Amino acid sequence: MTDQAPAPESEIPGETEAALPGKPTSASRTTLSHIMTHNDTNLLGTVHGGVIMKLVDDAAGAVAGRHSGGPAVTASMDEMAFLEPVRVGDLVHVKAQVNWTGRTSMEVGVRVLAERWNESAPPTQVGSAYLVFAAVDADGKPRPVPPVIPETDRDRRRYQEAQIRRTHRLARRRAIMELREKRAAEGYED
């Protein structure tokens, strides 16, 4: 993972999108491919989940930087799902794209596919994740990002689903903060 980011301003309710020109989803979409070796394995002999998570963060970071036109840091990773084990000798493809943008942050969706390096069978989806990145300036302060322009029906569906995830993240954050404030008012220390 990259350095922890300050809470992006775009996670604040009522945010308005930046006045930057929009960029189509395809402008920053990317695929990172890597062959898995014995150095990537866990005690069970399959590829360690942390290795996959790093590839996911690397691909998502590249997409976020490309879309925002500069540095972007990981603010959160949601819903990392491991669907199938990855084995030594698998060629892993990490496909990432910007699903949604706020004023200073963006959600990047990632699909992880694996195929045997020496076979011609189609790749199998082995994982997926959603990450939120905050675009930052040279001082590490949030900076505006261009709006993403969904191009296909799939892109539009991903945009809508990203808005739902954002609503849930904000509601969860509010509920936790309210609980902490209540506990503090009751004299509990966390």
Short mmCIF file of N, CA and C in Angstrom, two decimals:
data_model
loop_
_atom_site.label_atom_id
_atom_site.label_comp_id
_atom_site.label_asym_id
_atom_site.label_seq_id
_atom_site.Cartn_x
_atom_site.Cartn_y
_atom_site.Cartn_z
N MET A 1 0.84 -1.18 0.00
CA MET A 1 0.00 0.00 0.00
C MET A 1 0.88 1.24 0.00
N THR A 2 0.35 2.36 -0.47
CA THR A 2 1.08 3.61 -0.43
C THR A 2 0.88 4.25 0.93
N ASP A 3 1.56 5.36 1.14
CA ASP A 3 1.41 6.05 2.41
C ASP A 3 -0.04 6.37 2.66
N GLN A 4 -0.39 6.40 3.93
CA GLN A 4 -1.78 6.67 4.27
C GLN A 4 -2.11 8.13 3.93
N ALA A 5 -3.22 8.34 3.32
CA ALA A 5 -3.63 9.67 2.88
C ALA A 5 -4.48 10.34 3.93
N PRO A 6 -4.49 11.68 3.93
CA PRO A 6 -5.47 12.36 4.76
C PRO A 6 -6.85 12.05 4.23
N ALA A 7 -7.86 12.16 5.08
CA ALA A 7 -9.23 11.91 4.61
C ALA A 7 -9.49 12.85 3.44
N PRO A 8 -9.78 12.31 2.25
CA PRO A 8 -9.97 13.17 1.09
C PRO A 8 -11.20 14.06 1.26
N GLU A 9 -11.04 15.29 0.80
CA GLU A 9 -12.16 16.23 0.90
C GLU A 9 -13.37 15.72 0.15
N SER A 10 -13.16 14.92 -0.88
CA SER A 10 -14.27 14.45 -1.70
C SER A 10 -15.18 13.49 -0.96
N GLU A 11 -14.78 13.01 0.20
CA GLU A 11 -15.62 12.13 0.99
C GLU A 11 -16.56 12.95 1.89
N ILE A 12 -16.56 14.26 1.75
CA ILE A 12 -17.42 15.12 2.54
C ILE A 12 -18.75 15.27 1.81
N PRO A 13 -19.88 15.02 2.51
CA PRO A 13 -21.18 15.17 1.86
C PRO A 13 -21.35 16.57 1.28
N GLY A 14 -22.04 16.62 0.15
CA GLY A 14 -22.33 17.91 -0.48
C GLY A 14 -21.21 18.41 -1.36
N GLU A 15 -20.22 17.60 -1.59
CA GLU A 15 -19.10 18.03 -2.41
C GLU A 15 -19.57 18.33 -3.82
N THR A 16 -18.88 19.23 -4.48
CA THR A 16 -19.18 19.52 -5.88
C THR A 16 -17.98 19.10 -6.71
N GLU A 17 -18.22 18.70 -7.93
CA GLU A 17 -17.14 18.26 -8.79
C GLU A 17 -16.30 19.46 -9.24
N ALA A 18 -15.03 19.21 -9.49
CA ALA A 18 -14.11 20.24 -9.93
C ALA A 18 -14.51 20.74 -11.32
N ALA A 19 -14.04 21.95 -11.65
CA ALA A 19 -14.35 22.54 -12.94
C ALA A 19 -13.33 22.13 -14.00
N LEU A 20 -12.64 21.03 -13.78
CA LEU A 20 -11.68 20.53 -14.76
C LEU A 20 -12.44 19.81 -15.88
N PRO A 21 -11.86 19.78 -17.09
CA PRO A 21 -12.52 19.02 -18.16
C PRO A 21 -12.49 17.53 -17.82
N GLY A 22 -13.57 16.84 -18.17
CA GLY A 22 -13.67 15.42 -17.88
C GLY A 22 -12.76 14.57 -18.75
N LYS A 23 -12.50 13.35 -18.26
CA LYS A 23 -11.71 12.38 -19.01
C LYS A 23 -12.53 11.11 -19.14
N PRO A 24 -12.50 10.49 -20.31
CA PRO A 24 -13.23 9.22 -20.48
C PRO A 24 -12.58 8.10 -19.66
N THR A 25 -13.37 7.12 -19.31
CA THR A 25 -12.89 5.98 -18.54
C THR A 25 -11.68 5.34 -19.21
N SER A 26 -11.70 5.23 -20.53
CA SER A 26 -10.62 4.55 -21.25
C SER A 26 -9.29 5.28 -21.20
N ALA A 27 -9.29 6.56 -20.86
CA ALA A 27 -8.05 7.35 -20.88
C ALA A 27 -7.03 6.86 -19.86
N SER A 28 -7.48 6.27 -18.77
CA SER A 28 -6.53 5.85 -17.74
C SER A 28 -6.60 4.35 -17.44
N ARG A 29 -7.50 3.64 -18.08
CA ARG A 29 -7.63 2.19 -17.86
C ARG A 29 -6.29 1.52 -18.15
N THR A 30 -5.92 0.55 -17.33
CA THR A 30 -4.64 -0.12 -17.54
C THR A 30 -4.70 -1.58 -17.09
N THR A 31 -3.74 -2.36 -17.56
CA THR A 31 -3.56 -3.75 -17.14
C THR A 31 -2.11 -3.94 -16.75
N LEU A 32 -1.89 -4.50 -15.58
CA LEU A 32 -0.56 -4.85 -15.11
C LEU A 32 -0.50 -6.38 -15.08
N SER A 33 0.52 -6.97 -15.69
CA SER A 33 0.64 -8.43 -15.72
C SER A 33 1.93 -8.85 -15.04
N HIS A 34 1.86 -9.98 -14.31
CA HIS A 34 3.01 -10.45 -13.55
C HIS A 34 2.92 -11.97 -13.43
N ILE A 35 4.04 -12.64 -13.63
CA ILE A 35 4.05 -14.10 -13.47
C ILE A 35 4.43 -14.42 -12.02
N MET A 36 3.69 -15.32 -11.42
CA MET A 36 3.90 -15.67 -10.02
C MET A 36 5.00 -16.73 -9.88
N THR A 37 5.90 -16.51 -8.93
CA THR A 37 7.02 -17.43 -8.70
C THR A 37 6.98 -17.95 -7.27
N HIS A 38 7.93 -18.81 -6.95
CA HIS A 38 8.01 -19.37 -5.59
C HIS A 38 8.22 -18.27 -4.54
N ASN A 39 8.81 -17.16 -4.92
CA ASN A 39 9.01 -16.05 -3.98
C ASN A 39 7.69 -15.43 -3.53
N ASP A 40 6.61 -15.70 -4.25
CA ASP A 40 5.31 -15.09 -3.96
C ASP A 40 4.41 -15.96 -3.09
N THR A 41 4.88 -17.15 -2.68
CA THR A 41 4.00 -18.11 -2.03
C THR A 41 3.87 -17.91 -0.52
N ASN A 42 2.76 -18.43 0.00
CA ASN A 42 2.51 -18.47 1.43
C ASN A 42 2.82 -19.88 1.95
N LEU A 43 2.50 -20.15 3.20
CA LEU A 43 2.80 -21.46 3.79
C LEU A 43 1.99 -22.59 3.17
N LEU A 44 0.91 -22.28 2.48
CA LEU A 44 0.10 -23.31 1.84
C LEU A 44 0.57 -23.63 0.42
N GLY A 45 1.55 -22.87 -0.06
CA GLY A 45 2.07 -23.12 -1.39
C GLY A 45 1.35 -22.37 -2.50
N THR A 46 0.37 -21.56 -2.15
CA THR A 46 -0.30 -20.72 -3.14
C THR A 46 0.25 -19.29 -2.98
N VAL A 47 -0.12 -18.43 -3.90
CA VAL A 47 0.38 -17.06 -3.86
C VAL A 47 -0.24 -16.33 -2.67
N HIS A 48 0.59 -15.64 -1.94
CA HIS A 48 0.18 -14.89 -0.75
C HIS A 48 -0.78 -13.77 -1.14
N GLY A 49 -1.85 -13.63 -0.37
CA GLY A 49 -2.83 -12.57 -0.64
C GLY A 49 -2.21 -11.19 -0.64
N GLY A 50 -1.20 -10.97 0.18
CA GLY A 50 -0.53 -9.67 0.23
C GLY A 50 0.18 -9.33 -1.07
N VAL A 51 0.69 -10.34 -1.77
CA VAL A 51 1.32 -10.13 -3.07
C VAL A 51 0.27 -9.63 -4.06
N ILE A 52 -0.89 -10.27 -4.05
CA ILE A 52 -1.99 -9.86 -4.94
C ILE A 52 -2.45 -8.45 -4.57
N MET A 53 -2.57 -8.17 -3.27
CA MET A 53 -3.01 -6.84 -2.84
C MET A 53 -2.03 -5.76 -3.29
N LYS A 54 -0.73 -6.04 -3.26
CA LYS A 54 0.24 -5.06 -3.72
C LYS A 54 0.08 -4.81 -5.22
N LEU A 55 -0.12 -5.87 -6.00
CA LEU A 55 -0.35 -5.69 -7.44
C LEU A 55 -1.60 -4.87 -7.69
N VAL A 56 -2.65 -5.14 -6.90
CA VAL A 56 -3.90 -4.38 -7.01
C VAL A 56 -3.64 -2.90 -6.72
N ASP A 57 -2.91 -2.62 -5.63
CA ASP A 57 -2.62 -1.23 -5.26
C ASP A 57 -1.74 -0.56 -6.31
N ASP A 58 -0.76 -1.29 -6.85
CA ASP A 58 0.11 -0.73 -7.89
C ASP A 58 -0.70 -0.34 -9.13
N ALA A 59 -1.54 -1.25 -9.61
CA ALA A 59 -2.33 -0.97 -10.82
C ALA A 59 -3.31 0.17 -10.57
N ALA A 60 -3.98 0.13 -9.41
CA ALA A 60 -4.94 1.19 -9.09
C ALA A 60 -4.24 2.54 -8.95
N GLY A 61 -3.05 2.53 -8.36
CA GLY A 61 -2.29 3.78 -8.21
C GLY A 61 -1.89 4.36 -9.56
N ALA A 62 -1.50 3.49 -10.49
CA ALA A 62 -1.15 3.96 -11.83
C ALA A 62 -2.35 4.60 -12.50
N VAL A 63 -3.51 3.96 -12.38
CA VAL A 63 -4.74 4.49 -12.98
C VAL A 63 -5.11 5.83 -12.33
N ALA A 64 -5.03 5.90 -11.01
CA ALA A 64 -5.39 7.14 -10.30
C ALA A 64 -4.45 8.28 -10.70
N GLY A 65 -3.16 7.98 -10.80
CA GLY A 65 -2.20 9.00 -11.20
C GLY A 65 -2.41 9.46 -12.63
N ARG A 66 -2.72 8.51 -13.51
CA ARG A 66 -2.96 8.86 -14.90
C ARG A 66 -4.22 9.72 -15.03
N HIS A 67 -5.29 9.30 -14.32
CA HIS A 67 -6.54 10.05 -14.43
C HIS A 67 -6.40 11.45 -13.85
N SER A 68 -5.75 11.55 -12.69
CA SER A 68 -5.67 12.84 -12.01
C SER A 68 -4.55 13.72 -12.54
N GLY A 69 -3.65 13.16 -13.34
CA GLY A 69 -2.57 13.95 -13.91
C GLY A 69 -1.46 14.26 -12.92
N GLY A 70 -1.28 13.40 -11.93
CA GLY A 70 -0.23 13.64 -10.94
C GLY A 70 -0.34 12.64 -9.81
N PRO A 71 0.35 12.94 -8.71
CA PRO A 71 0.38 11.99 -7.59
C PRO A 71 -1.00 11.75 -6.98
N ALA A 72 -1.22 10.50 -6.60
CA ALA A 72 -2.46 10.12 -5.90
C ALA A 72 -2.07 9.05 -4.89
N VAL A 73 -2.64 9.10 -3.71
CA VAL A 73 -2.31 8.16 -2.65
C VAL A 73 -3.53 7.34 -2.27
N THR A 74 -3.28 6.12 -1.82
CA THR A 74 -4.35 5.23 -1.40
C THR A 74 -5.00 5.78 -0.14
N ALA A 75 -6.30 6.01 -0.18
CA ALA A 75 -7.05 6.45 1.00
C ALA A 75 -7.74 5.26 1.68
N SER A 76 -8.24 4.32 0.87
CA SER A 76 -8.87 3.13 1.44
C SER A 76 -8.95 2.04 0.39
N MET A 77 -9.08 0.80 0.89
CA MET A 77 -9.32 -0.34 0.02
C MET A 77 -10.58 -1.00 0.53
N ASP A 78 -11.57 -1.12 -0.33
CA ASP A 78 -12.85 -1.73 0.05
C ASP A 78 -13.00 -3.07 -0.65
N GLU A 79 -13.65 -3.96 0.03
CA GLU A 79 -14.16 -5.18 -0.60
C GLU A 79 -13.12 -5.96 -1.40
N MET A 80 -11.92 -6.14 -0.85
CA MET A 80 -10.95 -7.01 -1.53
C MET A 80 -11.46 -8.42 -1.41
N ALA A 81 -11.80 -9.01 -2.53
CA ALA A 81 -12.35 -10.37 -2.54
C ALA A 81 -11.38 -11.29 -3.27
N PHE A 82 -11.03 -12.41 -2.61
CA PHE A 82 -10.22 -13.45 -3.22
C PHE A 82 -11.17 -14.57 -3.61
N LEU A 83 -11.33 -14.79 -4.90
CA LEU A 83 -12.32 -15.73 -5.40
C LEU A 83 -11.76 -17.12 -5.64
N GLU A 84 -10.50 -17.20 -6.04
CA GLU A 84 -9.83 -18.46 -6.35
C GLU A 84 -8.37 -18.31 -5.94
N PRO A 85 -7.71 -19.41 -5.57
CA PRO A 85 -6.28 -19.30 -5.26
C PRO A 85 -5.46 -19.06 -6.52
N VAL A 86 -4.34 -18.38 -6.35
CA VAL A 86 -3.39 -18.15 -7.43
C VAL A 86 -2.19 -19.04 -7.15
N ARG A 87 -1.67 -19.68 -8.21
CA ARG A 87 -0.59 -20.65 -8.04
C ARG A 87 0.70 -20.17 -8.68
N VAL A 88 1.80 -20.75 -8.23
CA VAL A 88 3.08 -20.50 -8.88
C VAL A 88 2.93 -20.89 -10.35
N GLY A 89 3.43 -20.06 -11.24
CA GLY A 89 3.31 -20.31 -12.68
C GLY A 89 2.10 -19.65 -13.30
N ASP A 90 1.24 -19.05 -12.48
CA ASP A 90 0.11 -18.32 -13.04
C ASP A 90 0.59 -16.96 -13.55
N LEU A 91 0.07 -16.57 -14.69
CA LEU A 91 0.27 -15.23 -15.20
C LEU A 91 -0.94 -14.43 -14.73
N VAL A 92 -0.70 -13.45 -13.86
CA VAL A 92 -1.78 -12.66 -13.26
C VAL A 92 -1.91 -11.34 -14.00
N HIS A 93 -3.14 -11.01 -14.36
CA HIS A 93 -3.45 -9.75 -15.02
C HIS A 93 -4.32 -8.93 -14.06
N VAL A 94 -3.88 -7.74 -13.74
CA VAL A 94 -4.63 -6.86 -12.85
C VAL A 94 -5.15 -5.72 -13.71
N LYS A 95 -6.48 -5.69 -13.90
CA LYS A 95 -7.12 -4.69 -14.76
C LYS A 95 -7.78 -3.64 -13.87
N ALA A 96 -7.48 -2.38 -14.13
CA ALA A 96 -7.99 -1.30 -13.27
C ALA A 96 -8.53 -0.15 -14.11
N GLN A 97 -9.55 0.51 -13.55
CA GLN A 97 -10.11 1.70 -14.19
C GLN A 97 -10.76 2.59 -13.13
N VAL A 98 -10.86 3.86 -13.45
CA VAL A 98 -11.56 4.79 -12.58
C VAL A 98 -13.06 4.55 -12.77
N ASN A 99 -13.76 4.28 -11.66
CA ASN A 99 -15.21 4.08 -11.72
C ASN A 99 -15.99 5.35 -11.43
N TRP A 100 -15.43 6.20 -10.56
CA TRP A 100 -16.16 7.37 -10.07
C TRP A 100 -15.15 8.40 -9.61
N THR A 101 -15.50 9.67 -9.74
CA THR A 101 -14.64 10.73 -9.22
C THR A 101 -15.47 11.70 -8.40
N GLY A 102 -14.83 12.22 -7.39
CA GLY A 102 -15.39 13.32 -6.60
C GLY A 102 -14.58 14.56 -6.91
N ARG A 103 -14.48 15.45 -5.96
CA ARG A 103 -13.72 16.68 -6.18
C ARG A 103 -12.22 16.42 -6.14
N THR A 104 -11.76 15.63 -5.14
CA THR A 104 -10.33 15.37 -4.99
C THR A 104 -10.01 13.89 -4.90
N SER A 105 -11.01 13.05 -4.98
CA SER A 105 -10.75 11.62 -4.87
C SER A 105 -11.43 10.86 -6.00
N MET A 106 -11.04 9.60 -6.11
CA MET A 106 -11.62 8.76 -7.16
C MET A 106 -11.65 7.33 -6.67
N GLU A 107 -12.68 6.60 -7.11
CA GLU A 107 -12.72 5.17 -6.84
C GLU A 107 -12.17 4.45 -8.06
N VAL A 108 -11.26 3.51 -7.80
CA VAL A 108 -10.69 2.68 -8.85
C VAL A 108 -11.17 1.25 -8.63
N GLY A 109 -11.76 0.67 -9.65
CA GLY A 109 -12.18 -0.72 -9.60
C GLY A 109 -11.11 -1.60 -10.21
N VAL A 110 -10.86 -2.75 -9.57
CA VAL A 110 -9.80 -3.64 -10.03
C VAL A 110 -10.33 -5.07 -10.14
N ARG A 111 -10.02 -5.73 -11.25
CA ARG A 111 -10.30 -7.16 -11.44
C ARG A 111 -8.98 -7.88 -11.59
N VAL A 112 -8.86 -9.01 -10.90
CA VAL A 112 -7.63 -9.80 -10.97
C VAL A 112 -7.96 -11.10 -11.70
N LEU A 113 -7.23 -11.37 -12.77
CA LEU A 113 -7.41 -12.58 -13.58
C LEU A 113 -6.12 -13.39 -13.55
N ALA A 114 -6.25 -14.70 -13.64
CA ALA A 114 -5.06 -15.55 -13.69
C ALA A 114 -5.22 -16.61 -14.76
N GLU A 115 -4.11 -16.93 -15.40
CA GLU A 115 -4.07 -18.01 -16.38
C GLU A 115 -2.72 -18.70 -16.26
N ARG A 116 -2.67 -19.95 -16.62
CA ARG A 116 -1.40 -20.68 -16.60
C ARG A 116 -0.49 -20.08 -17.66
N TRP A 117 0.76 -19.88 -17.32
CA TRP A 117 1.71 -19.22 -18.22
C TRP A 117 1.93 -20.00 -19.51
N ASN A 118 1.73 -21.33 -19.46
CA ASN A 118 2.06 -22.15 -20.62
C ASN A 118 0.84 -22.82 -21.26
N GLU A 119 -0.35 -22.31 -20.97
CA GLU A 119 -1.57 -22.85 -21.55
C GLU A 119 -2.33 -21.75 -22.28
N SER A 120 -3.21 -22.15 -23.17
CA SER A 120 -3.97 -21.15 -23.93
C SER A 120 -5.42 -21.05 -23.46
N ALA A 121 -5.72 -21.59 -22.28
CA ALA A 121 -7.08 -21.48 -21.74
C ALA A 121 -7.36 -20.03 -21.34
N PRO A 122 -8.62 -19.62 -21.39
CA PRO A 122 -8.94 -18.23 -21.01
C PRO A 122 -8.65 -17.99 -19.53
N PRO A 123 -8.30 -16.75 -19.18
CA PRO A 123 -8.03 -16.44 -17.78
C PRO A 123 -9.29 -16.58 -16.92
N THR A 124 -9.09 -16.84 -15.64
CA THR A 124 -10.16 -16.95 -14.66
C THR A 124 -10.09 -15.76 -13.72
N GLN A 125 -11.23 -15.18 -13.38
CA GLN A 125 -11.21 -14.10 -12.40
C GLN A 125 -10.92 -14.70 -11.03
N VAL A 126 -9.89 -14.18 -10.37
CA VAL A 126 -9.48 -14.71 -9.07
C VAL A 126 -9.64 -13.70 -7.94
N GLY A 127 -9.96 -12.46 -8.27
CA GLY A 127 -10.15 -11.46 -7.23
C GLY A 127 -10.69 -10.16 -7.78
N SER A 128 -11.11 -9.31 -6.85
CA SER A 128 -11.56 -7.96 -7.21
C SER A 128 -11.43 -7.06 -5.99
N ALA A 129 -11.36 -5.77 -6.25
CA ALA A 129 -11.26 -4.80 -5.16
C ALA A 129 -11.69 -3.42 -5.64
N TYR A 130 -12.02 -2.59 -4.68
CA TYR A 130 -12.31 -1.19 -4.93
C TYR A 130 -11.42 -0.38 -4.01
N LEU A 131 -10.73 0.60 -4.59
CA LEU A 131 -9.84 1.45 -3.81
C LEU A 131 -10.23 2.90 -4.02
N VAL A 132 -10.07 3.70 -2.98
CA VAL A 132 -10.28 5.14 -3.09
C VAL A 132 -8.91 5.80 -3.01
N PHE A 133 -8.63 6.64 -3.98
CA PHE A 133 -7.38 7.39 -4.02
C PHE A 133 -7.67 8.88 -3.89
N ALA A 134 -6.80 9.58 -3.18
CA ALA A 134 -6.87 11.04 -3.09
C ALA A 134 -5.73 11.61 -3.93
N ALA A 135 -6.06 12.53 -4.80
CA ALA A 135 -5.04 13.23 -5.57
C ALA A 135 -4.41 14.26 -4.65
N VAL A 136 -3.07 14.34 -4.67
CA VAL A 136 -2.37 15.27 -3.78
C VAL A 136 -1.39 16.13 -4.57
N ASP A 137 -1.13 17.31 -4.02
CA ASP A 137 -0.15 18.20 -4.62
C ASP A 137 1.22 17.93 -4.00
N ALA A 138 2.20 18.78 -4.31
CA ALA A 138 3.57 18.59 -3.83
C ALA A 138 3.67 18.66 -2.31
N ASP A 139 2.71 19.31 -1.66
CA ASP A 139 2.71 19.42 -0.20
C ASP A 139 1.86 18.34 0.46
N GLY A 140 1.33 17.42 -0.34
CA GLY A 140 0.51 16.35 0.21
C GLY A 140 -0.92 16.77 0.51
N LYS A 141 -1.32 17.92 0.01
CA LYS A 141 -2.69 18.42 0.22
C LYS A 141 -3.58 17.95 -0.93
N PRO A 142 -4.85 17.66 -0.65
CA PRO A 142 -5.76 17.24 -1.73
C PRO A 142 -5.85 18.28 -2.84
N ARG A 143 -5.91 17.78 -4.06
CA ARG A 143 -6.05 18.67 -5.23
C ARG A 143 -7.18 18.14 -6.11
N PRO A 144 -7.78 18.99 -6.92
CA PRO A 144 -8.92 18.57 -7.75
C PRO A 144 -8.54 17.51 -8.78
N VAL A 145 -9.52 16.66 -9.10
CA VAL A 145 -9.35 15.67 -10.17
C VAL A 145 -10.40 15.91 -11.24
N PRO A 146 -10.11 15.55 -12.47
CA PRO A 146 -11.11 15.69 -13.52
C PRO A 146 -12.25 14.71 -13.31
N PRO A 147 -13.45 15.09 -13.67
CA PRO A 147 -14.56 14.12 -13.61
C PRO A 147 -14.30 12.98 -14.58
N VAL A 148 -14.74 11.78 -14.22
CA VAL A 148 -14.64 10.66 -15.14
C VAL A 148 -15.90 10.64 -16.00
N ILE A 149 -15.73 10.32 -17.27
CA ILE A 149 -16.85 10.25 -18.20
C ILE A 149 -17.05 8.78 -18.59
N PRO A 150 -18.06 8.13 -18.02
CA PRO A 150 -18.32 6.73 -18.40
C PRO A 150 -18.66 6.65 -19.89
N GLU A 151 -18.10 5.64 -20.57
CA GLU A 151 -18.28 5.53 -22.01
C GLU A 151 -19.24 4.42 -22.43
N THR A 152 -19.37 3.38 -21.63
CA THR A 152 -20.19 2.24 -22.01
C THR A 152 -21.26 2.00 -20.95
N ASP A 153 -22.19 1.12 -21.26
CA ASP A 153 -23.20 0.75 -20.25
C ASP A 153 -22.54 0.16 -19.02
N ARG A 154 -21.50 -0.65 -19.21
CA ARG A 154 -20.77 -1.23 -18.08
C ARG A 154 -20.12 -0.12 -17.24
N ASP A 155 -19.52 0.87 -17.90
CA ASP A 155 -18.90 2.00 -17.17
C ASP A 155 -19.96 2.76 -16.38
N ARG A 156 -21.14 2.97 -16.98
CA ARG A 156 -22.21 3.70 -16.29
C ARG A 156 -22.70 2.90 -15.08
N ARG A 157 -22.82 1.57 -15.23
CA ARG A 157 -23.21 0.73 -14.09
C ARG A 157 -22.16 0.82 -12.99
N ARG A 158 -20.89 0.76 -13.34
CA ARG A 158 -19.81 0.85 -12.34
C ARG A 158 -19.83 2.20 -11.64
N TYR A 159 -20.12 3.26 -12.38
CA TYR A 159 -20.22 4.60 -11.79
C TYR A 159 -21.34 4.63 -10.74
N GLN A 160 -22.50 4.10 -11.10
CA GLN A 160 -23.63 4.09 -10.16
C GLN A 160 -23.34 3.23 -8.93
N GLU A 161 -22.72 2.07 -9.13
CA GLU A 161 -22.37 1.21 -8.00
C GLU A 161 -21.35 1.90 -7.10
N ALA A 162 -20.41 2.64 -7.71
CA ALA A 162 -19.41 3.37 -6.92
C ALA A 162 -20.07 4.43 -6.05
N GLN A 163 -21.10 5.08 -6.57
CA GLN A 163 -21.82 6.08 -5.77
C GLN A 163 -22.48 5.41 -4.55
N ILE A 164 -23.01 4.21 -4.73
CA ILE A 164 -23.60 3.47 -3.61
C ILE A 164 -22.53 3.14 -2.58
N ARG A 165 -21.36 2.65 -3.02
CA ARG A 165 -20.28 2.34 -2.08
C ARG A 165 -19.83 3.58 -1.34
N ARG A 166 -19.77 4.74 -2.03
CA ARG A 166 -19.37 5.99 -1.38
C ARG A 166 -20.39 6.36 -0.30
N THR A 167 -21.67 6.23 -0.60
CA THR A 167 -22.72 6.53 0.39
C THR A 167 -22.55 5.64 1.61
N HIS A 168 -22.26 4.36 1.39
CA HIS A 168 -22.06 3.43 2.51
C HIS A 168 -20.82 3.78 3.32
N ARG A 169 -19.72 4.15 2.64
CA ARG A 169 -18.49 4.55 3.36
C ARG A 169 -18.76 5.75 4.24
N LEU A 170 -19.46 6.74 3.69
CA LEU A 170 -19.75 7.95 4.47
C LEU A 170 -20.68 7.66 5.64
N ALA A 171 -21.69 6.83 5.43
CA ALA A 171 -22.61 6.47 6.51
C ALA A 171 -21.87 5.70 7.61
N ARG A 172 -21.01 4.78 7.22
CA ARG A 172 -20.23 4.01 8.19
C ARG A 172 -19.32 4.94 8.99
N ARG A 173 -18.65 5.86 8.31
CA ARG A 173 -17.77 6.81 9.00
C ARG A 173 -18.56 7.66 9.99
N ARG A 174 -19.74 8.17 9.57
CA ARG A 174 -20.57 8.97 10.48
C ARG A 174 -21.00 8.18 11.70
N ALA A 175 -21.46 6.93 11.48
CA ALA A 175 -21.92 6.09 12.59
C ALA A 175 -20.79 5.82 13.58
N ILE A 176 -19.60 5.56 13.09
CA ILE A 176 -18.46 5.31 13.97
C ILE A 176 -18.10 6.56 14.75
N MET A 177 -18.08 7.71 14.09
CA MET A 177 -17.76 8.97 14.78
C MET A 177 -18.80 9.29 15.85
N GLU A 178 -20.07 9.06 15.53
CA GLU A 178 -21.13 9.30 16.53
C GLU A 178 -20.98 8.38 17.73
N LEU A 179 -20.65 7.12 17.48
CA LEU A 179 -20.44 6.17 18.57
C LEU A 179 -19.25 6.60 19.44
N ARG A 180 -18.18 7.00 18.82
CA ARG A 180 -17.00 7.44 19.58
C ARG A 180 -17.32 8.68 20.42
N GLU A 181 -18.05 9.62 19.82
CA GLU A 181 -18.43 10.82 20.58
C GLU A 181 -19.32 10.46 21.77
N LYS A 182 -20.25 9.55 21.55
CA LYS A 182 -21.14 9.11 22.63
C LYS A 182 -20.35 8.45 23.74
N ARG A 183 -19.42 7.56 23.36
CA ARG A 183 -18.61 6.86 24.37
C ARG A 183 -17.73 7.85 25.13
N ALA A 184 -17.18 8.84 24.43
CA ALA A 184 -16.36 9.85 25.10
C ALA A 184 -17.20 10.66 26.08
N ALA A 185 -18.42 11.00 25.68
CA ALA A 185 -19.31 11.79 26.55
C ALA A 185 -19.70 10.97 27.79
N GLU A 186 -19.72 9.65 27.66
CA GLU A 186 -20.05 8.76 28.79
C GLU A 186 -18.83 8.45 29.63
N GLY A 187 -17.67 9.01 29.24
CA GLY A 187 -16.45 8.83 30.03
C GLY A 187 -15.59 7.63 29.66
N TYR A 188 -15.91 6.95 28.56
CA TYR A 188 -15.11 5.82 28.11
C TYR A 188 -13.92 6.32 27.29
N GLU A 189 -12.77 5.70 27.54
CA GLU A 189 -11.59 6.02 26.72
C GLU A 189 -11.36 4.90 25.74
N ASP A 190 -11.04 5.23 24.52
CA ASP A 190 -10.75 4.20 23.51
C ASP A 190 -9.27 4.08 23.31
#
